[in-house]
Coordinates of C-alpha atoms and ligand atoms in Angstrom, one line a residue:
M1066 CA 30.1 -11.3 1.0
N1067 CA 27.3 -10.4 -1.5
L1068 CA 26.8 -6.4 -2.2
D1069 CA 24.3 -4.9 -4.3
L1070 CA 26.4 -1.8 -5.4
I1071 CA 30.1 -0.7 -4.6
V1072 CA 31.2 3.1 -4.7
R1073 CA 34.4 3.0 -5.1
R1074 CA 37.5 5.4 -4.9
A1075 CA 35.2 7.6 -3.0
R1076 CA 36.9 10.6 -1.0
V1077 CA 34.7 10.4 2.3
V1078 CA 33.8 13.1 4.2
T1079 CA 32.2 12.8 7.6
A1080 CA 31.5 15.5 10.2
G1081 CA 34.5 14.0 12.3
D1082 CA 36.5 12.2 9.3
E1083 CA 38.5 12.2 5.6
F1084 CA 39.2 9.0 4.3
H1085 CA 39.4 7.1 0.6
A1086 CA 37.6 4.3 0.9
D1087 CA 35.3 2.2 -1.4
L1088 CA 31.6 1.8 -0.3
G1089 CA 29.9 -1.6 0.4
I1090 CA 26.1 -1.4 -0.1
R1091 CA 23.4 -4.3 0.8
G1092 CA 20.2 -3.6 1.1
G1093 CA 20.1 -0.3 1.0
R1094 CA 22.4 0.4 3.6
V1095 CA 25.9 1.0 3.7
V1096 CA 27.3 -2.5 5.0
A1097 CA 31.1 -2.3 4.4
I1098 CA 33.9 0.7 4.2
G1099 CA 37.2 -0.7 3.2
E1100 CA 40.0 -0.9 0.7
A1101 CA 39.3 -2.9 -2.6
L1102 CA 36.1 -4.5 -1.8
A1103 CA 35.4 -7.3 -3.8
A1104 CA 32.5 -7.6 -6.2
G1105 CA 30.2 -10.9 -5.9
A1106 CA 28.1 -11.8 -8.9
G1107 CA 25.6 -8.8 -9.7
T1108 CA 27.6 -6.4 -8.0
R1109 CA 27.1 -2.7 -9.8
E1110 CA 29.6 -0.1 -9.4
I1111 CA 30.0 3.4 -9.3
D1112 CA 33.4 4.9 -9.7
A1113 CA 33.4 8.0 -7.7
A1114 CA 37.2 8.2 -9.3
G1115 CA 38.4 10.0 -5.8
R1116 CA 35.8 12.5 -5.7
L1117 CA 34.2 13.8 -2.5
V1118 CA 31.4 12.0 -1.3
T1119 CA 29.2 13.1 1.4
P1120 CA 26.3 11.8 3.3
G1121 CA 23.2 13.1 1.4
G1122 CA 21.9 15.9 2.8
V1123 CA 19.1 16.5 5.6
D1124 CA 17.5 19.5 5.3
S1125 CA 15.2 20.3 8.5
H1126 CA 13.4 23.1 7.4
C1127 CA 11.6 23.3 4.5
H1128 CA 8.5 23.4 3.4
L1129 CA 6.3 21.5 1.1
D1130 CA 1.9 21.6 0.3
Q1131 CA 2.2 23.8 3.4
P1132 CA -1.5 24.5 3.7
M1133 CA -1.7 28.2 3.6
L1134 CA -4.4 30.9 4.3
P1135 CA -6.1 31.5 1.3
P1136 CA -5.5 32.2 -1.3
V1137 CA -2.0 32.1 -0.7
R1138 CA -0.6 28.8 -2.2
M1139 CA 2.8 26.9 -2.0
A1140 CA 3.8 26.1 -5.6
D1141 CA 6.0 22.6 -4.4
D1142 CA 3.8 19.6 -3.1
F1143 CA 6.1 16.8 -2.0
E1144 CA 6.4 15.3 -5.8
S1145 CA 8.1 19.0 -6.9
G1146 CA 9.6 19.7 -4.0
T1147 CA 11.3 16.3 -3.2
R1148 CA 12.9 16.1 -7.3
S1149 CA 14.3 18.7 -6.4
A1150 CA 16.0 18.4 -2.8
A1151 CA 17.1 14.9 -4.4
C1152 CA 19.1 17.1 -7.7
G1153 CA 20.6 19.1 -4.9
G1154 CA 22.0 16.2 -2.8
T1155 CA 19.8 16.7 -0.4
T1156 CA 18.3 12.9 0.9
T1157 CA 15.5 13.4 3.9
V1158 CA 13.5 16.4 4.4
I1159 CA 11.5 17.5 7.7
P1160 CA 8.9 20.1 6.8
F1161 CA 5.9 21.4 9.1
A1162 CA 2.5 19.6 9.4
A1163 CA 0.8 22.8 10.8
Q1164 CA -2.2 23.3 13.1
A1165 CA -4.4 25.5 12.5
K1166 CA -5.6 27.8 14.7
G1167 CA -9.2 25.7 16.2
Q1168 CA -7.4 22.8 14.4
S1169 CA -6.5 19.8 15.6
L1170 CA -2.8 19.0 15.8
K1171 CA -3.1 15.0 14.9
A1172 CA -5.7 16.0 12.0
A1173 CA -3.2 18.8 10.4
V1174 CA -0.5 15.6 11.3
A1175 CA -3.2 13.0 9.3
D1176 CA -3.3 15.6 6.6
Y1177 CA -0.3 16.1 5.8
H1178 CA 0.3 12.0 5.6
A1179 CA -1.7 12.0 2.9
R1180 CA -0.1 14.6 0.8
A1181 CA 3.0 13.2 1.4
A1182 CA 1.9 9.5 0.8
G1183 CA 3.0 8.5 -3.3
R1184 CA 4.6 11.4 -3.8
A1185 CA 8.0 11.7 -2.4
S1186 CA 11.3 10.8 -4.0
V1187 CA 13.1 11.6 -0.7
D1188 CA 13.0 9.9 3.0
Y1189 CA 10.8 12.9 5.2
A1190 CA 9.9 13.1 8.7
F1191 CA 7.6 16.0 10.0
H1192 CA 8.3 18.7 12.1
L1193 CA 4.4 19.7 13.9
I1194 CA 3.8 23.7 14.1
V1195 CA 1.8 24.3 17.2
A1196 CA -0.8 27.1 16.9
D1197 CA -3.5 26.4 19.0
P1198 CA -2.3 24.9 22.3
T1199 CA -5.1 23.7 23.5
E1200 CA -5.5 21.0 27.1
T1201 CA -6.5 18.3 24.5
V1202 CA -3.4 19.4 22.2
L1203 CA -0.9 19.8 25.1
N1204 CA -1.8 16.7 27.3
E1205 CA -3.2 14.1 24.7
E1206 CA -2.1 14.9 20.8
L1207 CA 1.5 15.6 21.4
P1208 CA 2.3 13.2 23.3
A1209 CA 0.7 10.6 21.2
L1210 CA 2.0 12.2 18.2
I1211 CA 6.0 12.3 19.9
A1212 CA 5.2 8.5 20.2
E1213 CA 4.3 8.4 16.6
G1214 CA 7.8 9.9 15.5
C1215 CA 6.9 13.5 15.2
T1216 CA 9.7 14.1 18.0
S1217 CA 10.3 18.0 17.6
F1218 CA 7.8 21.0 16.9
K1219 CA 8.1 25.0 16.0
M1220 CA 6.3 27.9 17.4
Y1221 CA 6.1 31.1 16.2
M1222 CA 6.3 34.4 17.7
T1223 CA 4.9 36.1 15.6
Y1224 CA 2.1 36.1 12.2
D1225 CA -1.6 36.5 13.6
D1226 CA -2.5 33.4 12.1
L1227 CA 0.6 31.1 14.0
K1228 CA 1.8 33.1 17.4
L1229 CA 1.2 32.1 20.1
A1230 CA 1.9 34.5 23.7
D1231 CA 4.9 33.5 25.8
A1232 CA 2.3 31.6 28.6
Q1233 CA 1.7 29.1 25.9
I1234 CA 5.2 28.8 24.1
L1235 CA 5.8 28.1 28.4
Q1236 CA 3.1 25.3 28.2
V1237 CA 4.4 23.9 24.9
L1238 CA 7.8 23.7 26.5
E1239 CA 7.0 21.6 29.4
V1240 CA 5.5 19.3 26.8
A1241 CA 8.7 19.4 25.1
R1242 CA 11.0 18.8 28.7
R1243 CA 8.9 16.0 30.2
E1244 CA 9.0 14.0 26.6
Q1245 CA 12.0 14.4 24.9
A1246 CA 11.1 16.4 21.9
M1247 CA 12.7 19.4 20.6
A1248 CA 11.4 22.8 20.7
M1249 CA 11.9 25.3 17.7
I1250 CA 11.1 28.6 18.1
H1251 CA 10.8 31.5 15.2
A1252 CA 11.8 34.7 17.2
E1253 CA 10.5 38.2 16.0
N1254 CA 8.4 40.5 18.2
T1255 CA 5.2 40.6 17.1
D1256 CA 4.1 43.7 18.8
A1257 CA 6.9 45.8 17.6
I1258 CA 6.0 44.9 13.8
A1259 CA 2.8 45.8 14.0
F1260 CA 3.6 48.6 15.1
L1261 CA 6.1 49.8 12.8
T1262 CA 4.4 48.0 10.0
Q1263 CA 1.4 50.6 10.4
R1264 CA 3.0 53.7 10.4
L1265 CA 4.9 53.0 7.6
L1266 CA 2.1 52.1 5.7
A1267 CA 0.6 55.5 6.9
A1268 CA 3.7 57.0 5.4
G1269 CA 3.0 55.5 2.0
K1270 CA 5.9 52.7 2.7
T1271 CA 4.5 49.8 0.9
E1272 CA 7.2 48.5 -1.1
P1273 CA 9.2 45.0 -0.6
R1274 CA 12.0 47.2 0.9
H1275 CA 9.6 47.8 3.2
H1276 CA 9.3 44.2 4.6
G1277 CA 12.7 45.0 6.1
L1278 CA 12.6 48.4 7.5
S1279 CA 9.1 46.6 9.5
R1280 CA 11.8 43.9 11.0
P1281 CA 14.8 45.5 12.0
M1282 CA 17.3 43.2 14.1
P1283 CA 16.0 44.4 17.5
V1284 CA 12.6 43.0 16.2
E1285 CA 14.7 39.7 16.2
R1286 CA 17.3 40.1 18.7
E1287 CA 14.6 41.1 21.4
A1288 CA 12.7 38.0 20.7
T1289 CA 15.8 35.6 20.8
H1290 CA 16.4 37.0 24.0
R1291 CA 12.9 36.3 25.1
A1292 CA 12.6 33.1 24.0
I1293 CA 16.2 31.9 25.4
T1294 CA 14.6 33.1 28.9
L1295 CA 12.1 30.8 28.5
S1296 CA 14.1 28.3 27.7
E1297 CA 16.7 28.6 30.5
L1298 CA 13.4 29.2 33.0
L1299 CA 12.0 25.7 31.8
D1300 CA 15.6 23.4 31.6
V1301 CA 14.3 23.0 28.4
P1302 CA 16.7 22.7 24.9
I1303 CA 15.4 25.1 22.1
L1304 CA 17.0 25.5 18.7
I1305 CA 16.2 28.7 17.3
V1306 CA 15.1 28.8 13.5
H1307 CA 16.8 31.2 10.8
V1308 CA 18.9 33.3 12.7
S1309 CA 19.6 36.5 10.0
G1310 CA 22.4 38.6 12.1
A1311 CA 24.6 40.0 14.3
E1312 CA 22.9 40.9 17.6
A1313 CA 20.7 37.6 17.1
V1314 CA 24.4 35.5 16.9
E1315 CA 25.5 38.0 20.2
Q1316 CA 21.9 36.7 22.6
I1317 CA 23.3 32.9 21.4
R1318 CA 26.7 33.0 22.2
W1319 CA 25.8 34.8 25.8
A1320 CA 23.5 32.2 26.3
R1321 CA 26.2 29.2 25.2
G1322 CA 28.7 31.5 27.7
K1323 CA 26.0 30.5 30.2
G1324 CA 26.1 26.7 29.3
L1325 CA 22.3 26.9 28.4
D1326 CA 21.2 24.3 25.4
I1327 CA 20.4 26.7 22.7
H1328 CA 20.9 25.3 19.4
A1329 CA 20.8 27.8 16.0
E1330 CA 19.6 27.9 12.4
T1331 CA 21.2 29.6 9.6
C1332 CA 19.9 29.2 5.9
P1333 CA 21.3 30.6 2.7
Q1334 CA 18.7 34.2 2.5
Y1335 CA 21.2 34.9 5.1
L1336 CA 24.8 34.7 3.5
F1337 CA 24.4 35.5 0.1
L1338 CA 21.3 38.0 -0.4
T1339 CA 21.2 41.3 1.6
Q1340 CA 18.8 44.0 2.1
D1341 CA 19.8 45.2 -1.6
D1342 CA 18.1 42.2 -2.8
L1343 CA 14.8 43.7 -0.9
A1344 CA 15.7 47.0 -3.0
A1345 CA 15.0 45.6 -6.1
H1346 CA 13.3 47.5 -9.1
D1347 CA 9.6 47.0 -10.3
F1348 CA 8.5 44.7 -7.2
L1349 CA 11.4 42.6 -8.4
G1350 CA 12.3 42.4 -4.6
A1351 CA 9.3 41.0 -3.7
R1352 CA 11.2 37.8 -4.6
C1353 CA 13.3 38.2 -1.7
V1354 CA 10.7 39.2 1.2
C1355 CA 10.9 36.5 4.3
S1356 CA 11.4 36.6 7.6
P1357 CA 13.3 37.8 9.2
P1358 CA 15.1 39.8 6.3
P1359 CA 18.3 39.4 4.5
R1360 CA 20.2 42.0 6.6
D1361 CA 23.3 44.2 4.9
K1362 CA 26.9 42.9 3.9
A1363 CA 28.1 43.2 8.1
N1364 CA 25.5 41.1 9.1
Q1365 CA 26.3 38.6 6.8
Q1366 CA 29.4 38.4 7.6
V1367 CA 28.4 38.2 11.2
V1368 CA 26.9 34.9 9.9
W1369 CA 29.9 33.6 7.9
D1370 CA 32.2 33.9 10.9
A1371 CA 28.7 32.4 13.2
L1372 CA 29.1 29.1 10.4
A1373 CA 32.6 28.8 10.6
D1374 CA 33.0 29.3 14.4
G1375 CA 30.8 26.7 14.9
L1376 CA 27.8 28.8 16.8
F1377 CA 25.5 27.4 13.9
T1378 CA 24.2 23.9 14.6
V1379 CA 22.4 23.9 11.6
F1380 CA 22.5 25.2 8.1
S1381 CA 19.1 24.4 6.7
S1382 CA 17.4 25.9 3.0
D1383 CA 13.8 27.1 4.9
H1384 CA 12.9 26.7 1.5
A1385 CA 9.4 28.5 1.0
P1386 CA 8.3 27.9 -2.4
F1387 CA 5.9 30.9 -3.1
N1388 CA 5.7 31.4 -7.3
Y1389 CA 6.8 35.1 -8.5
D1390 CA 4.4 36.4 -11.2
D1391 CA 1.0 34.1 -9.7
P1392 CA -1.8 35.9 -7.9
H1393 CA -1.4 32.9 -5.4
G1394 CA 2.0 34.0 -4.5
K1395 CA 4.3 37.0 -4.4
R1396 CA 2.0 39.3 -6.8
L1397 CA -1.4 37.8 -4.4
G1398 CA -4.6 38.9 -6.5
G1399 CA -2.0 39.5 -9.5
K1400 CA -0.9 42.8 -8.4
A1401 CA 2.1 44.3 -6.6
P1402 CA 0.4 44.0 -3.1
A1403 CA 1.6 46.4 0.2
F1404 CA 4.8 44.3 2.1
P1405 CA 2.3 42.8 4.7
Y1406 CA 0.6 41.5 2.0
I1407 CA 3.3 39.2 0.4
P1408 CA 3.8 36.1 1.1
N1409 CA 6.5 35.4 3.6
G1410 CA 9.6 32.9 2.3
I1411 CA 11.8 32.2 -1.0
P1412 CA 12.7 29.1 -2.4
G1413 CA 16.2 26.7 -1.6
I1414 CA 15.9 23.4 -1.5
E1415 CA 18.1 22.7 -4.3
T1416 CA 21.0 25.3 -4.2
R1417 CA 21.4 24.9 -0.6
L1418 CA 24.1 22.4 -1.1
P1419 CA 25.8 23.9 -3.5
L1420 CA 25.4 27.0 -2.4
L1421 CA 27.7 26.0 0.6
M1422 CA 30.1 23.5 -0.6
S1423 CA 31.1 26.1 -3.2
E1424 CA 31.3 29.3 -1.3
G1425 CA 31.4 27.5 2.3
V1426 CA 34.3 24.7 1.2
L1427 CA 36.0 26.2 -1.4
T1428 CA 36.2 29.6 -0.6
G1429 CA 37.9 27.7 2.2
R1430 CA 35.6 29.4 5.1
I1431 CA 34.7 26.4 6.3
T1432 CA 35.8 22.7 5.9
A1433 CA 34.4 19.6 4.2
Q1434 CA 33.3 17.9 8.0
Q1435 CA 31.8 21.4 9.0
F1436 CA 29.6 21.3 5.5
V1437 CA 28.7 17.7 6.5
A1438 CA 28.0 18.5 10.1
L1439 CA 26.1 21.5 9.3
T1440 CA 23.8 20.5 6.5
A1441 CA 23.2 16.7 7.4
T1442 CA 24.8 14.8 10.7
N1443 CA 23.4 17.6 13.3
A1444 CA 20.3 17.9 12.1
A1445 CA 19.9 14.2 11.9
R1446 CA 21.6 14.3 16.0
L1447 CA 18.6 17.2 16.8
Y1448 CA 16.0 15.5 15.5
G1449 CA 16.2 11.7 16.5
L1450 CA 17.4 10.8 12.9
Y1451 CA 20.9 9.8 13.4
P1452 CA 22.7 7.5 12.7
R1453 CA 20.5 6.2 10.0
K1454 CA 20.5 9.3 8.7
G1455 CA 23.6 12.2 8.3
T1456 CA 26.4 10.1 8.2
L1457 CA 28.3 7.6 6.2
A1458 CA 28.6 4.7 8.6
V1459 CA 28.2 0.9 8.7
G1460 CA 24.4 0.2 9.6
S1461 CA 23.4 4.2 8.2
D1462 CA 21.4 4.1 5.4
A1463 CA 23.3 4.3 1.6
D1464 CA 22.4 8.2 1.4
L1465 CA 25.5 10.1 -0.5
V1466 CA 26.3 12.4 -2.8
I1467 CA 29.4 12.4 -5.5
W1468 CA 30.6 15.9 -6.1
D1469 CA 31.4 17.4 -9.2
T1470 CA 33.5 20.4 -8.0
E1471 CA 35.8 20.5 -11.4
R1472 CA 33.1 22.6 -13.4
P1473 CA 31.7 25.6 -12.8
R1474 CA 28.5 26.4 -13.0
T1475 CA 25.9 29.4 -13.0
V1476 CA 22.6 29.0 -11.3
R1477 CA 19.9 29.2 -14.0
N1478 CA 16.0 28.7 -12.5
A1479 CA 15.0 26.3 -15.8
D1480 CA 17.7 24.0 -15.0
L1481 CA 16.2 23.6 -11.1
H1482 CA 13.8 20.6 -10.3
H1483 CA 11.5 22.9 -8.1
A1484 CA 7.7 24.0 -9.4
V1485 CA 8.9 27.5 -8.5
D1486 CA 9.2 30.6 -11.2
Y1487 CA 12.5 31.8 -9.9
T1488 CA 15.2 31.4 -8.3
P1489 CA 16.7 34.6 -5.6
Y1490 CA 20.3 32.8 -6.9
E1491 CA 19.4 33.8 -10.4
G1492 CA 22.9 33.8 -12.3
R1493 CA 25.1 32.8 -9.4
E1494 CA 28.6 31.1 -10.8
L1495 CA 29.0 27.9 -8.6
R1496 CA 32.2 25.9 -8.2
A1497 CA 30.1 22.9 -6.9
W1498 CA 27.0 20.6 -7.9
P1499 CA 26.1 16.9 -7.0
A1500 CA 27.6 14.7 -10.0
M1501 CA 25.0 12.2 -8.3
T1502 CA 22.7 11.3 -5.7
L1503 CA 22.0 8.1 -4.1
L1504 CA 19.0 7.1 -1.8
R1505 CA 19.5 3.8 0.1
G1506 CA 22.1 2.9 -3.0
D1507 CA 19.4 4.3 -5.5
V1508 CA 20.9 7.0 -8.1
V1509 CA 18.4 9.7 -8.1
W1510 CA 20.3 12.7 -9.9
D1511 CA 22.5 11.4 -12.4
G1512 CA 24.0 14.9 -12.8
R1513 CA 21.6 15.2 -15.8
D1514 CA 18.4 14.5 -14.9
F1515 CA 16.2 13.4 -11.9
T1516 CA 16.6 9.0 -12.1
G1517 CA 14.3 9.0 -8.4
T1518 CA 10.6 7.9 -8.3
P1519 CA 7.8 9.4 -6.9
G1520 CA 6.4 7.4 -3.8
H1521 CA 10.4 5.7 -3.0
G1522 CA 10.7 8.4 -0.2
R1523 CA 9.8 6.9 3.2
F1524 CA 7.7 8.2 6.3
L1525 CA 11.2 8.4 8.6
R1526 CA 9.5 8.0 12.6
C1527 CA 12.2 10.7 14.3
D1528 CA 13.4 9.1 17.9
R1529 CA 13.0 11.6 20.8
P1530 CA 16.7 13.4 20.6
A1531 CA 19.1 13.0 22.9
A1532 CA 19.4 16.8 22.0
A1533 CA 16.9 17.7 24.0
K1534 CA 16.7 16.6 27.2
P1535 CA 17.1 18.4 29.6
R1536 CA 20.2 19.3 31.6
R1537 CA 18.4 19.5 35.3
R1538 CA 20.7 22.4 35.9
D1539 CA 20.0 24.1 39.6
G1540 CA 18.0 27.6 38.9
S1541 CA 15.4 25.9 36.4
W1542 CA 12.1 27.3 37.9
R1543 CA 11.1 23.4 39.4
Q1544 CA 13.9 24.4 42.1
W1545 CA 13.5 28.0 42.6
M1546 CA 9.7 27.2 43.4
E1547 CA 10.7 23.9 45.4
L1548 CA 9.2 21.5 43.3
G1549 CA 12.1 19.0 42.2
G1550 CA 12.8 18.2 38.7
Ligands
LIG2118 N1 8.9 31.2 8.8 C1 9.4 30.0 7.9 O1 10.0 29.1 8.9 N2 9.3 30.4 7.3 C2 9.3 31.4 6.3 C3 8.5 32.4 6.7 C4 8.5 32.4 7.9 O2 8.4 33.3 8.6
LIG2119 ZN1 9.8 31.0 11.1
LIG2120 ZN1 10.7 27.6 7.1

């Protein structure tokens, strides 16, 4: 058998297995998994030397070059963002093609394709953000875009420029159900946030830490429950993004107990940051302003426990790259703005996998198989990319990470490859980092340098995910209203 590359002596971990093998790669795909594979003429070899080898990460929630309301601007475009992803072991990213209110969704996607073209060095798919579900969007654009491979979309319950009313969410969920697309929901109660924000500002409480007080846990809990209810009414699976703590976890556990198809995502900021980071002096807390906000240690523990016990389906970065010292970033307008004007989000596309491998797997909180499921396999399944992405099997793309778990490493922003001027994890000691990342058989990170090529990343058309199939359970509104399935 002619092979382009053999990765020898790999300790392969998938979501279901762990075994020692050689991986044979041809044409960018895994074509053989076996013991002592025979090399032919021209076969390159990489010796994994018994080290852990996992599927390349699938980061199914990140923001790259997403158009924002001026003057806010993202620091990472597809070139810097995917370079950073590759160096942190992620070989597939799914950022968001965001519709502005009044804009055609189709036009937003065309614009986003243009932003990615020729720049991405890892493979990419698009989620959609539906901010203006007009009749045309619901009946024409969404079905057409789903047929073109954008089979998932996010809806916001907050932010004036993005939020949908419950009635609109139901309309979009109806399309998701009919078209078998995966709906993602940002669950926070917008009116409660507006009320609390106004009261805080009136009392002169404008600092970054007050951002957390304007979005307390009940704000997220109520919206999580409401999103679950809307999903139940229509009998359509949803994913709740960036779940931050105990009360939202409780709602999801309750829904699962009722047999509802509620998927959940959490992110590094809810495992590794707390409200104390938001309170850092001299406006430095602005670096950790994201929504929902990081909570306290007790909530952090609940999120860790829920990761270990299988409540969470995916662990994504929610990389939202705003510079700190930048009039287009956290220091909007060159000042220290009041908290409602600080751009929401923190960077983390490169540190996502090392943080979880080091602090999750190597501490024994989760198994290596769970790590793979949470960081690659489940996202590929949820969004219609499996088994091409998210696993190491014959026929899968040869996207993989060879891990170095021997040499401790301190996180330094100077060593990262994004274009953001800080990392919230500066100074953290980690026990794991990718020694090598391969995208379709090509080395894109060699442990020292980025070795990928902008433009080599391919756009991935996602299938309609099996996970988005409705259950047709008794009790959805169509049955209640005797309209049939
Ligand atoms: N939601 C996200 O998904 N990312 C950044 C900010 C936000 O609110
Ligand atoms: Zn969000
Ligand atoms: Zn996000």
